[in-house]
Amino acid sequence: MAFNSSPCTEQSDSHLRLLGHDSTLMVGQSVSLTLGGDSLLVVDERAMRKSDRTCCGLLPKPTNKVTHSISLYNVLDTKVSTAGLTITYAEPAGKNDVSVTALQYPIADEEKATVETWSKKLLSLAYGNAQRYKRFKVLINPFGGKGTAARLYRTYAEPVFDAAQCQLDVQETTHGGHATEIAEQIDIDAYDAIVCCSGDGLPYEVFNGLAKKPNAREALAKLAVAMLPCGSGNAMAWNLCGTGSVSVAALTIVKGLRMPMDLMSVTQGGSRTLSFLSQSFGIIADSDLGTDNIRWMGAHRFTYGFLMRLMHKAIYPCDLAIKVAIDDKTAIKNHYDTYVNSPPPVRPTDAGGEEPKSLPELEYGTVLDPLPEDWTVIPGETIGNFFAGNMAIVSKDTNFFPASVPNDGLMDIVTVDGTTSRAKILKMMSAVPEGAFFDMPEVDIRKALAFRLTPREKEGFISVDGEKIPFEAFQVEIHKGLGTVLSKSGHLYEAQGPRP
């Protein structure tokens, strides 16, 4: 990477200049701050200033420069005041975290205008298309995961938000469904995003609360939803931020780009709810919802539950019909590649406009309506696992739907026959983190617009975004770009796509 530079000339320590088309700011003759393509380069010789000559003052010693490179992505804010220039940024701390720190340099009054010009350019590069000084409604679930969400927020996220000069309105939820009540009543013009400090349960509640508003479509388009990974299941953070670290996720949310994301309507009986993540039936739903009694095990409870159920039962009979869009794996890969190479979707801050305010009409009706004739009926007598997803990653290291993209109006459906050998099923588990799951011949993958599933047994588990719903027939259809999230890329999930 090339940086503009200039020979050092003798000048007073208070002198600063803008050099190289305003990309380099000189603080005296000791410090230079240079804006590069993706970093701020700091060259500081102040520590060597008193010893840079011999005792006779005749032969200069080689200058030892202290060089510090700061990613522009990590720059949170700048401030020019009587105290000087302050640059606040998120510095890597340990293996998986960042912590807030700052650089400060004194400046003279007559130099203030020059420094302000340079600072504005720094912030413009640091934020790019991301909105600065976001207004957050922060919801903390103090009971989620291991009950540490409040401490994680105060310790790791709040300092990042404060340093980025975000406006914060923090509230703890007190009971199940509280986030839904808050979102239903929220003033969508007062905030830019709702930040959930939780697992995936709180975003589920928030989306459904916004859906209850009279202007639901406008609310879902205008108010972004984000998540800090503070629960036992943190799929949303892994997909949108690419991390399980609260501090890194906070930085990603600060720099997050508004992105439209598909949402799904789930109908059951006379009810309709929204889903942002997944719906599962069979061994995965059983392993998730059937292990609440060992939640203390964290993410390991799912693996334990899966293995125990695999040893005893692997078949979950049902009636299944799907409105299939693509059912060939090569065609699905081509669809993914086309999306990757297309321009990123845009969701402006004034989204909503003249569009209808209520939720979209259900194109395929509800589970109570006759089954559409053009749907594909899938043999379900020996289904072992049914999993429909709207996001790629369903938990840490589990990129279950690698071809999933945020805004194509299609859900990904995986089915596995329950008569598949236990050895093959176990191989599938290890194939997911290795990226080989998609291409296994025992794995059926379809992109779909809708589906209907009716269990044939009387008892069991159905999971929607990790939440338990009644064990009865349900129908799901997808709505392109109905929701809004804050995303690191503004285009894709933070997951590897299917292998070529």
Short mmCIF file of C-alpha atoms in Angstrom, two decimals:
data_model
loop_
_atom_site.label_atom_id
_atom_site.label_comp_id
_atom_site.label_asym_id
_atom_site.label_seq_id
_atom_site.Cartn_x
_atom_site.Cartn_y
_atom_site.Cartn_z
CA MET A 1 0.00 0.00 0.00
CA ALA A 2 1.39 3.39 -0.95
CA PHE A 3 1.32 6.38 1.35
CA ASN A 4 2.05 10.01 0.52
CA SER A 5 5.08 11.34 2.34
CA SER A 6 7.37 14.33 2.47
CA PRO A 7 10.95 14.94 3.62
CA CYS A 8 11.13 16.14 7.21
CA THR A 9 12.13 19.81 7.55
CA GLU A 10 13.12 21.75 10.64
CA GLN A 11 9.99 23.26 12.21
CA SER A 12 8.54 23.98 15.64
CA ASP A 13 6.87 21.12 17.51
CA SER A 14 3.49 22.85 17.28
CA HIS A 15 3.55 23.10 13.50
CA LEU A 16 1.25 20.86 11.44
CA ARG A 17 0.69 20.60 7.73
CA LEU A 18 -1.52 18.78 5.30
CA LEU A 19 0.56 17.01 2.67
CA GLY A 20 -0.03 14.72 -0.30
CA HIS A 21 -3.55 15.85 -1.30
CA ASP A 22 -4.67 16.18 2.32
CA SER A 23 -3.87 12.57 3.21
CA THR A 24 -0.98 13.23 5.62
CA LEU A 25 -1.18 15.40 8.71
CA MET A 26 2.16 16.40 10.29
CA VAL A 27 2.13 17.05 14.01
CA GLY A 28 5.36 19.00 14.48
CA GLN A 29 8.31 17.19 12.99
CA SER A 30 7.76 14.20 15.25
CA VAL A 31 4.47 12.62 14.21
CA SER A 32 2.84 11.98 10.85
CA LEU A 33 -0.68 10.65 10.43
CA THR A 34 -1.32 9.24 6.96
CA LEU A 35 -4.62 8.07 5.49
CA GLY A 36 -4.14 4.97 3.38
CA GLY A 37 -6.55 2.85 1.42
CA ASP A 38 -7.69 0.88 4.46
CA SER A 39 -5.58 2.08 7.37
CA LEU A 40 -4.28 5.06 9.30
CA LEU A 41 -0.49 4.96 9.48
CA VAL A 42 1.02 6.65 12.53
CA VAL A 43 4.76 7.34 12.48
CA ASP A 44 5.92 8.71 15.83
CA GLU A 45 9.52 9.74 16.60
CA ARG A 46 8.83 11.61 19.81
CA ALA A 47 10.23 8.87 22.03
CA MET A 48 13.60 9.19 20.26
CA ARG A 49 13.73 12.98 20.06
CA LYS A 50 16.05 13.58 23.07
CA SER A 51 18.61 10.97 22.10
CA ASP A 52 18.78 11.34 18.35
CA ARG A 53 22.26 12.96 18.46
CA THR A 54 25.65 12.07 19.92
CA CYS A 55 26.96 13.83 23.02
CA CYS A 56 28.90 16.29 20.88
CA GLY A 57 25.90 17.07 18.74
CA LEU A 58 27.82 16.42 15.51
CA LEU A 59 26.91 12.94 14.24
CA PRO A 60 23.22 12.14 14.06
CA LYS A 61 22.16 8.67 15.07
CA PRO A 62 19.82 6.65 12.85
CA THR A 63 16.25 7.58 13.71
CA ASN A 64 14.14 4.80 15.19
CA LYS A 65 10.55 5.37 14.10
CA VAL A 66 7.64 3.95 16.06
CA THR A 67 5.11 2.92 13.40
CA HIS A 68 1.52 2.05 14.22
CA SER A 69 -1.08 1.01 11.64
CA ILE A 70 -4.76 1.30 12.59
CA SER A 71 -7.46 -0.20 10.40
CA LEU A 72 -9.85 2.50 9.24
CA TYR A 73 -12.66 0.08 10.00
CA ASN A 74 -11.65 0.26 13.68
CA VAL A 75 -11.69 4.07 13.88
CA LEU A 76 -14.71 5.10 15.93
CA ASP A 77 -14.53 8.90 16.23
CA THR A 78 -12.36 11.99 16.15
CA LYS A 79 -12.57 15.13 18.22
CA VAL A 80 -10.84 18.48 17.80
CA SER A 81 -10.92 20.62 20.94
CA THR A 82 -8.77 22.87 23.10
CA ALA A 83 -7.10 19.69 24.36
CA GLY A 84 -6.00 18.87 20.82
CA LEU A 85 -6.79 16.11 18.34
CA THR A 86 -8.22 12.88 19.75
CA ILE A 87 -8.66 9.77 17.61
CA THR A 88 -10.68 7.02 19.28
CA TYR A 89 -10.52 3.49 17.91
CA ALA A 90 -11.10 -0.16 18.73
CA GLU A 91 -7.78 -1.87 19.32
CA PRO A 92 -7.43 -5.67 19.07
CA ALA A 93 -7.35 -7.14 22.58
CA GLY A 94 -6.53 -10.77 23.00
CA LYS A 95 -7.54 -13.31 20.40
CA ASN A 96 -11.18 -12.44 19.82
CA ASP A 97 -11.92 -9.01 21.28
CA VAL A 98 -11.34 -5.31 20.83
CA SER A 99 -11.05 -2.55 23.43
CA VAL A 100 -11.46 1.18 23.12
CA THR A 101 -8.32 3.31 23.16
CA ALA A 102 -7.30 6.74 21.88
CA LEU A 103 -4.47 8.80 20.44
CA GLN A 104 -4.18 12.44 21.48
CA TYR A 105 -2.01 15.21 20.06
CA PRO A 106 -1.83 18.89 21.12
CA ILE A 107 -2.53 21.50 18.45
CA ALA A 108 -2.39 25.29 18.32
CA ASP A 109 -5.53 27.40 17.85
CA GLU A 110 -4.47 28.60 14.41
CA GLU A 111 -4.13 25.01 13.26
CA LYS A 112 -7.61 23.90 14.34
CA ALA A 113 -9.27 24.41 10.93
CA THR A 114 -6.58 22.35 9.18
CA VAL A 115 -6.94 19.51 11.66
CA GLU A 116 -10.75 19.55 11.42
CA THR A 117 -10.55 19.19 7.63
CA TRP A 118 -8.26 16.18 7.96
CA SER A 119 -10.43 14.67 10.72
CA LYS A 120 -13.54 14.87 8.56
CA LYS A 121 -11.74 13.02 5.80
CA LEU A 122 -10.60 10.36 8.28
CA LEU A 123 -14.17 9.79 9.50
CA SER A 124 -15.51 9.73 5.95
CA LEU A 125 -13.05 6.95 5.06
CA ALA A 126 -13.61 5.14 8.36
CA TYR A 127 -17.40 4.91 7.95
CA GLY A 128 -17.82 4.78 4.19
CA ASN A 129 -21.51 4.13 3.49
CA ALA A 130 -22.28 3.32 7.11
CA GLN A 131 -24.37 5.74 9.13
CA ARG A 132 -22.49 7.56 11.90
CA TYR A 133 -23.75 8.26 15.40
CA LYS A 134 -26.52 5.70 15.22
CA ARG A 135 -29.45 5.82 17.66
CA PHE A 136 -29.88 2.46 19.39
CA LYS A 137 -32.71 1.00 21.41
CA VAL A 138 -30.75 -1.63 23.35
CA LEU A 139 -32.70 -4.58 24.75
CA ILE A 140 -30.97 -6.86 27.25
CA ASN A 141 -32.33 -10.29 28.12
CA PRO A 142 -30.89 -10.86 31.61
CA PHE A 143 -32.11 -14.47 31.64
CA GLY A 144 -30.77 -15.65 28.28
CA GLY A 145 -27.84 -18.02 27.86
CA LYS A 146 -26.04 -18.26 31.18
CA GLY A 147 -27.60 -15.07 32.54
CA THR A 148 -24.57 -12.90 31.76
CA ALA A 149 -26.00 -10.66 29.03
CA ALA A 150 -26.12 -7.48 31.15
CA ARG A 151 -22.50 -7.88 32.26
CA LEU A 152 -21.33 -8.69 28.74
CA TYR A 153 -23.07 -5.61 27.39
CA ARG A 154 -21.68 -3.22 30.04
CA THR A 155 -18.16 -4.62 29.81
CA TYR A 156 -17.67 -5.19 26.09
CA ALA A 157 -20.32 -3.42 24.00
CA GLU A 158 -21.26 -0.20 25.78
CA PRO A 159 -17.69 1.24 25.70
CA VAL A 160 -17.60 0.75 21.92
CA PHE A 161 -21.02 2.36 21.43
CA ASP A 162 -20.09 5.27 23.71
CA ALA A 163 -16.78 5.86 21.94
CA ALA A 164 -18.59 5.95 18.59
CA GLN A 165 -20.95 8.61 20.02
CA CYS A 166 -24.03 6.43 19.54
CA GLN A 167 -27.23 7.49 21.30
CA LEU A 168 -28.28 4.72 23.67
CA ASP A 169 -31.63 3.87 25.24
CA VAL A 170 -31.04 0.71 27.28
CA GLN A 171 -33.79 -1.48 28.72
CA GLU A 172 -33.80 -4.95 30.27
CA THR A 173 -36.62 -7.33 29.43
CA THR A 174 -38.49 -8.77 32.40
CA HIS A 175 -40.53 -11.62 30.93
CA GLY A 176 -41.04 -13.73 27.83
CA GLY A 177 -42.62 -11.66 25.08
CA HIS A 178 -41.51 -8.37 26.64
CA ALA A 179 -39.36 -7.50 23.60
CA THR A 180 -42.40 -8.06 21.37
CA GLU A 181 -44.39 -5.60 23.51
CA ILE A 182 -41.59 -3.02 23.37
CA ALA A 183 -41.17 -3.32 19.59
CA GLU A 184 -44.92 -3.08 19.03
CA GLN A 185 -45.04 0.25 20.87
CA ILE A 186 -41.71 1.72 19.71
CA ASP A 187 -41.47 5.04 17.86
CA ILE A 188 -39.77 4.00 14.63
CA ASP A 189 -38.62 7.58 14.00
CA ALA A 190 -36.76 7.78 17.32
CA TYR A 191 -34.18 5.05 16.59
CA ASP A 192 -32.08 3.67 13.78
CA ALA A 193 -31.84 0.12 15.13
CA ILE A 194 -32.95 -2.19 17.91
CA VAL A 195 -29.91 -3.98 19.33
CA CYS A 196 -30.67 -7.28 21.07
CA CYS A 197 -28.27 -8.43 23.77
CA SER A 198 -29.33 -12.04 23.83
CA GLY A 199 -29.46 -15.23 21.83
CA ASP A 200 -31.72 -15.55 18.80
CA GLY A 201 -34.90 -15.40 20.89
CA LEU A 202 -34.94 -11.62 21.31
CA PRO A 203 -34.60 -10.76 17.59
CA TYR A 204 -37.46 -13.22 16.97
CA GLU A 205 -39.60 -11.28 19.45
CA VAL A 206 -38.56 -7.91 18.01
CA PHE A 207 -39.43 -8.82 14.41
CA ASN A 208 -42.82 -10.05 15.58
CA GLY A 209 -43.40 -6.94 17.67
CA LEU A 210 -42.72 -4.70 14.67
CA ALA A 211 -45.05 -6.94 12.64
CA LYS A 212 -47.88 -6.14 15.06
CA LYS A 213 -47.72 -2.40 14.34
CA PRO A 214 -50.41 -0.93 12.05
CA ASN A 215 -47.58 0.26 9.79
CA ALA A 216 -45.74 -3.06 10.06
CA ARG A 217 -44.13 -3.04 6.62
CA GLU A 218 -42.87 0.50 7.12
CA ALA A 219 -41.55 -0.35 10.60
CA LEU A 220 -39.72 -3.46 9.39
CA ALA A 221 -38.16 -1.50 6.54
CA LYS A 222 -37.16 1.55 8.57
CA LEU A 223 -35.95 0.11 11.88
CA ALA A 224 -32.96 -2.22 11.60
CA VAL A 225 -32.50 -5.17 13.94
CA ALA A 226 -29.08 -6.23 15.23
CA MET A 227 -27.79 -8.70 17.80
CA LEU A 228 -24.94 -8.88 20.30
CA PRO A 229 -24.07 -12.56 20.93
CA CYS A 230 -25.07 -12.97 24.57
CA GLY A 231 -27.06 -16.20 24.44
CA SER A 232 -26.60 -19.92 23.93
CA GLY A 233 -27.64 -19.62 20.27
CA ASN A 234 -26.16 -16.63 18.43
CA ALA A 235 -26.85 -17.40 14.78
CA MET A 236 -27.82 -13.84 13.87
CA ALA A 237 -24.49 -12.45 15.11
CA TRP A 238 -22.48 -15.12 13.30
CA ASN A 239 -24.32 -14.44 10.01
CA LEU A 240 -24.33 -10.64 10.11
CA CYS A 241 -21.19 -9.87 12.13
CA GLY A 242 -19.11 -13.00 11.60
CA THR A 243 -18.24 -13.33 15.27
CA GLY A 244 -19.24 -14.68 18.64
CA SER A 245 -17.38 -11.84 20.39
CA VAL A 246 -19.56 -9.17 21.98
CA SER A 247 -16.97 -6.39 21.51
CA VAL A 248 -16.29 -7.24 17.86
CA ALA A 249 -20.02 -7.51 17.20
CA ALA A 250 -20.48 -4.06 18.77
CA LEU A 251 -17.85 -2.64 16.42
CA THR A 252 -19.56 -4.35 13.48
CA ILE A 253 -22.92 -2.88 14.48
CA VAL A 254 -21.37 0.60 14.76
CA LYS A 255 -19.99 0.19 11.24
CA GLY A 256 -22.97 -1.89 10.09
CA LEU A 257 -24.65 -1.28 6.75
CA ARG A 258 -28.42 -1.32 6.45
CA MET A 259 -29.44 -4.39 4.47
CA PRO A 260 -32.88 -5.70 3.43
CA MET A 261 -33.38 -9.30 4.53
CA ASP A 262 -36.05 -11.84 3.69
CA LEU A 263 -38.49 -12.79 6.43
CA MET A 264 -40.88 -15.74 6.52
CA SER A 265 -44.52 -15.98 7.59
CA VAL A 266 -45.38 -19.06 9.65
CA THR A 267 -49.08 -19.93 9.82
CA GLN A 268 -50.49 -22.49 12.23
CA GLY A 269 -54.19 -22.74 12.96
CA GLY A 270 -55.39 -19.15 12.75
CA SER A 271 -52.08 -17.59 13.83
CA ARG A 272 -49.38 -15.89 11.77
CA THR A 273 -45.89 -15.11 13.04
CA LEU A 274 -42.63 -14.02 11.41
CA SER A 275 -39.45 -16.08 11.28
CA PHE A 276 -36.01 -14.69 10.41
CA LEU A 277 -33.79 -17.75 10.88
CA SER A 278 -35.15 -21.28 10.45
CA GLN A 279 -37.83 -23.90 11.01
CA SER A 280 -36.95 -27.46 11.92
CA PHE A 281 -38.74 -30.77 12.41
CA GLY A 282 -37.20 -34.13 13.16
CA ILE A 283 -33.94 -34.93 14.87
CA ILE A 284 -32.59 -31.35 14.88
CA ALA A 285 -35.72 -29.86 16.46
CA ASP A 286 -35.77 -32.76 18.92
CA SER A 287 -32.11 -32.24 19.82
CA ASP A 288 -32.61 -28.52 20.34
CA LEU A 289 -35.95 -28.18 22.10
CA GLY A 290 -35.83 -31.55 23.80
CA THR A 291 -32.67 -30.66 25.74
CA ASP A 292 -33.84 -27.63 27.70
CA ASN A 293 -33.25 -29.60 30.89
CA ILE A 294 -29.49 -29.58 30.17
CA ARG A 295 -29.23 -25.98 28.97
CA TRP A 296 -26.34 -25.56 31.44
CA MET A 297 -24.21 -27.46 28.92
CA GLY A 298 -24.40 -24.52 26.51
CA ALA A 299 -23.93 -25.39 22.83
CA HIS A 300 -22.78 -28.91 23.76
CA ARG A 301 -26.32 -29.85 24.78
CA PHE A 302 -27.35 -30.02 21.12
CA THR A 303 -24.56 -32.45 20.23
CA TYR A 304 -25.37 -34.61 23.25
CA GLY A 305 -29.08 -34.59 22.40
CA PHE A 306 -28.40 -35.40 18.77
CA LEU A 307 -26.24 -38.42 19.57
CA MET A 308 -28.69 -39.76 22.15
CA ARG A 309 -31.61 -39.52 19.72
CA LEU A 310 -29.63 -41.00 16.86
CA MET A 311 -29.06 -44.11 18.93
CA HIS A 312 -32.78 -44.59 19.64
CA LYS A 313 -34.84 -43.05 16.86
CA ALA A 314 -34.15 -41.52 13.47
CA ILE A 315 -37.55 -41.40 11.70
CA TYR A 316 -40.16 -38.62 12.05
CA PRO A 317 -43.04 -39.33 9.62
CA CYS A 318 -44.92 -36.36 8.18
CA ASP A 319 -46.80 -35.07 5.16
CA LEU A 320 -44.64 -32.57 3.29
CA ALA A 321 -45.29 -30.38 0.24
CA ILE A 322 -42.98 -27.69 -1.12
CA LYS A 323 -43.36 -24.84 -3.61
CA VAL A 324 -39.99 -25.59 -5.21
CA ALA A 325 -38.02 -22.91 -7.07
CA ILE A 326 -34.70 -24.76 -7.66
CA ASP A 327 -34.05 -28.41 -6.84
CA ASP A 328 -30.72 -29.06 -8.58
CA LYS A 329 -27.52 -28.52 -6.58
CA THR A 330 -25.57 -27.18 -9.56
CA ALA A 331 -28.36 -24.73 -10.35
CA ILE A 332 -28.43 -23.66 -6.69
CA LYS A 333 -24.69 -22.97 -6.81
CA ASN A 334 -25.17 -20.93 -9.99
CA HIS A 335 -27.95 -18.97 -8.30
CA TYR A 336 -25.63 -18.24 -5.37
CA ASP A 337 -22.80 -17.11 -7.66
CA THR A 338 -25.16 -14.82 -9.58
CA TYR A 339 -26.30 -13.21 -6.33
CA VAL A 340 -22.71 -12.78 -5.09
CA ASN A 341 -21.76 -10.96 -8.29
CA SER A 342 -24.83 -8.75 -8.35
CA PRO A 343 -24.91 -5.22 -6.86
CA PRO A 344 -25.63 -5.18 -3.11
CA PRO A 345 -29.26 -4.47 -2.17
CA VAL A 346 -29.91 -1.03 -0.75
CA ARG A 347 -32.20 -0.14 2.14
CA PRO A 348 -32.14 3.65 2.68
CA THR A 349 -32.83 5.14 6.09
CA ASP A 350 -36.13 6.56 4.84
CA ALA A 351 -37.30 3.14 3.64
CA GLY A 352 -41.04 2.67 3.52
CA GLY A 353 -42.05 5.55 1.27
CA GLU A 354 -45.37 5.06 -0.46
CA GLU A 355 -45.38 1.26 -0.07
CA PRO A 356 -48.34 -0.47 1.65
CA LYS A 357 -47.99 -0.18 5.41
CA SER A 358 -49.43 -3.52 6.50
CA LEU A 359 -47.76 -6.93 6.25
CA PRO A 360 -47.75 -8.53 2.78
CA GLU A 361 -50.73 -10.67 1.89
CA LEU A 362 -50.12 -14.41 2.05
CA GLU A 363 -49.68 -15.50 -1.56
CA TYR A 364 -50.19 -19.18 -0.77
CA GLY A 365 -52.84 -18.85 1.93
CA THR A 366 -52.51 -20.61 5.26
CA VAL A 367 -52.18 -24.14 6.53
CA LEU A 368 -56.00 -24.23 6.70
CA ASP A 369 -56.41 -23.69 2.95
CA PRO A 370 -56.40 -26.46 0.31
CA LEU A 371 -52.90 -27.42 -0.79
CA PRO A 372 -51.95 -25.59 -4.01
CA GLU A 373 -51.92 -27.97 -6.98
CA ASP A 374 -48.50 -26.91 -8.29
CA TRP A 375 -46.63 -27.80 -5.08
CA THR A 376 -44.31 -30.80 -5.04
CA VAL A 377 -45.34 -33.53 -2.61
CA ILE A 378 -42.27 -35.03 -0.90
CA PRO A 379 -42.52 -38.59 0.49
CA GLY A 380 -42.41 -38.12 4.25
CA GLU A 381 -42.91 -41.57 5.71
CA THR A 382 -39.23 -41.93 6.58
CA ILE A 383 -38.13 -38.32 7.06
CA GLY A 384 -35.31 -38.11 9.58
CA ASN A 385 -34.63 -34.42 9.40
CA PHE A 386 -36.39 -31.41 7.88
CA PHE A 387 -34.65 -28.05 8.15
CA ALA A 388 -35.68 -24.83 6.36
CA GLY A 389 -33.33 -21.86 6.63
CA ASN A 390 -33.15 -18.19 5.78
CA MET A 391 -29.60 -17.69 7.12
CA ALA A 392 -26.46 -19.69 6.35
CA ILE A 393 -25.11 -20.28 9.86
CA VAL A 394 -27.44 -21.84 12.44
CA SER A 395 -24.88 -21.91 15.28
CA LYS A 396 -21.12 -21.52 15.73
CA ASP A 397 -19.18 -23.57 13.15
CA THR A 398 -22.46 -24.81 11.64
CA ASN A 399 -22.81 -23.37 8.14
CA PHE A 400 -25.82 -25.57 7.43
CA PHE A 401 -27.19 -23.54 4.49
CA PRO A 402 -24.08 -22.34 2.61
CA ALA A 403 -26.10 -21.26 -0.45
CA SER A 404 -28.40 -19.03 1.60
CA VAL A 405 -28.33 -15.30 0.79
CA PRO A 406 -30.13 -12.44 2.56
CA ASN A 407 -32.39 -11.02 -0.13
CA ASP A 408 -33.34 -13.43 -2.92
CA GLY A 409 -36.90 -14.24 -1.85
CA LEU A 410 -36.06 -17.93 -1.44
CA MET A 411 -35.57 -20.20 1.56
CA ASP A 412 -33.25 -23.20 1.61
CA ILE A 413 -34.73 -26.58 2.59
CA VAL A 414 -32.66 -29.60 3.61
CA THR A 415 -34.21 -33.05 4.02
CA VAL A 416 -32.45 -36.23 5.08
CA ASP A 417 -34.05 -39.68 5.03
CA GLY A 418 -34.28 -41.29 8.45
CA THR A 419 -33.26 -44.69 7.09
CA THR A 420 -29.79 -43.33 6.30
CA SER A 421 -27.22 -45.31 8.29
CA ARG A 422 -26.00 -43.95 11.60
CA ALA A 423 -22.47 -43.87 10.23
CA LYS A 424 -23.59 -41.63 7.36
CA ILE A 425 -25.53 -39.36 9.72
CA LEU A 426 -22.47 -38.95 11.93
CA LYS A 427 -20.38 -38.21 8.85
CA MET A 428 -22.87 -35.49 7.94
CA MET A 429 -22.30 -33.83 11.32
CA SER A 430 -18.56 -33.58 10.72
CA ALA A 431 -19.12 -32.56 7.09
CA VAL A 432 -20.97 -29.36 8.06
CA PRO A 433 -17.99 -27.46 9.55
CA GLU A 434 -15.76 -28.88 6.81
CA GLY A 435 -18.03 -27.46 4.08
CA ALA A 436 -18.70 -30.87 2.52
CA PHE A 437 -22.29 -31.31 3.74
CA PHE A 438 -23.94 -29.61 0.74
CA ASP A 439 -22.55 -32.07 -1.81
CA MET A 440 -23.28 -35.29 0.07
CA PRO A 441 -25.64 -37.45 -2.05
CA GLU A 442 -27.75 -38.33 1.03
CA VAL A 443 -28.57 -34.63 1.53
CA ASP A 444 -31.49 -33.24 -0.49
CA ILE A 445 -31.42 -29.45 -0.90
CA ARG A 446 -34.05 -27.26 -2.52
CA LYS A 447 -34.62 -23.54 -2.81
CA ALA A 448 -38.28 -22.82 -2.22
CA LEU A 449 -40.94 -20.16 -1.94
CA ALA A 450 -43.13 -21.98 0.57
CA PHE A 451 -43.86 -25.33 2.23
CA ARG A 452 -46.41 -27.13 4.36
CA LEU A 453 -45.54 -29.82 6.91
CA THR A 454 -48.01 -31.95 8.87
CA PRO A 455 -46.63 -34.30 11.55
CA ARG A 456 -48.14 -37.79 11.59
CA GLU A 457 -47.36 -38.47 15.25
CA LYS A 458 -49.13 -36.93 18.23
CA GLU A 459 -46.14 -35.62 20.17
CA GLY A 460 -42.82 -34.06 19.26
CA PHE A 461 -41.07 -30.78 18.62
CA ILE A 462 -41.23 -28.09 15.94
CA SER A 463 -38.75 -25.22 16.20
CA VAL A 464 -39.11 -21.76 14.70
CA ASP A 465 -36.01 -19.61 15.21
CA GLY A 466 -35.17 -21.84 18.16
CA GLU A 467 -38.59 -21.28 19.75
CA LYS A 468 -41.06 -24.10 20.37
CA ILE A 469 -44.41 -23.96 18.57
CA PRO A 470 -47.37 -26.39 18.87
CA PHE A 471 -46.78 -29.82 17.38
CA GLU A 472 -49.27 -29.57 14.55
CA ALA A 473 -49.44 -28.70 10.86
CA PHE A 474 -47.73 -25.46 9.84
CA GLN A 475 -47.10 -23.59 6.60
CA VAL A 476 -44.33 -21.13 5.74
CA GLU A 477 -43.84 -18.67 2.89
CA ILE A 478 -41.05 -16.17 2.33
CA HIS A 479 -41.24 -12.40 1.75
CA LYS A 480 -38.36 -10.84 -0.18
CA GLY A 481 -36.56 -8.05 1.69
CA LEU A 482 -39.33 -7.52 4.26
CA GLY A 483 -36.96 -6.98 7.20
CA THR A 484 -33.93 -4.76 7.77
CA VAL A 485 -30.71 -5.66 9.57
CA LEU A 486 -27.25 -4.18 10.17
CA SER A 487 -24.68 -6.25 8.31
CA LYS A 488 -20.91 -6.19 8.04
CA SER A 489 -20.91 -6.52 4.25
CA GLY A 490 -24.33 -5.10 3.39
CA HIS A 491 -24.63 -7.88 0.82
CA LEU A 492 -23.87 -11.42 2.05
CA TYR A 493 -23.80 -13.48 5.21
CA GLU A 494 -20.41 -13.96 6.85
CA ALA A 495 -20.20 -17.58 5.69
CA GLN A 496 -18.47 -19.58 2.98
CA GLY A 497 -20.69 -20.36 0.03
CA PRO A 498 -21.07 -23.86 -1.40
CA ARG A 499 -17.99 -25.42 -2.93
CA PRO A 500 -17.72 -24.92 -6.73
#
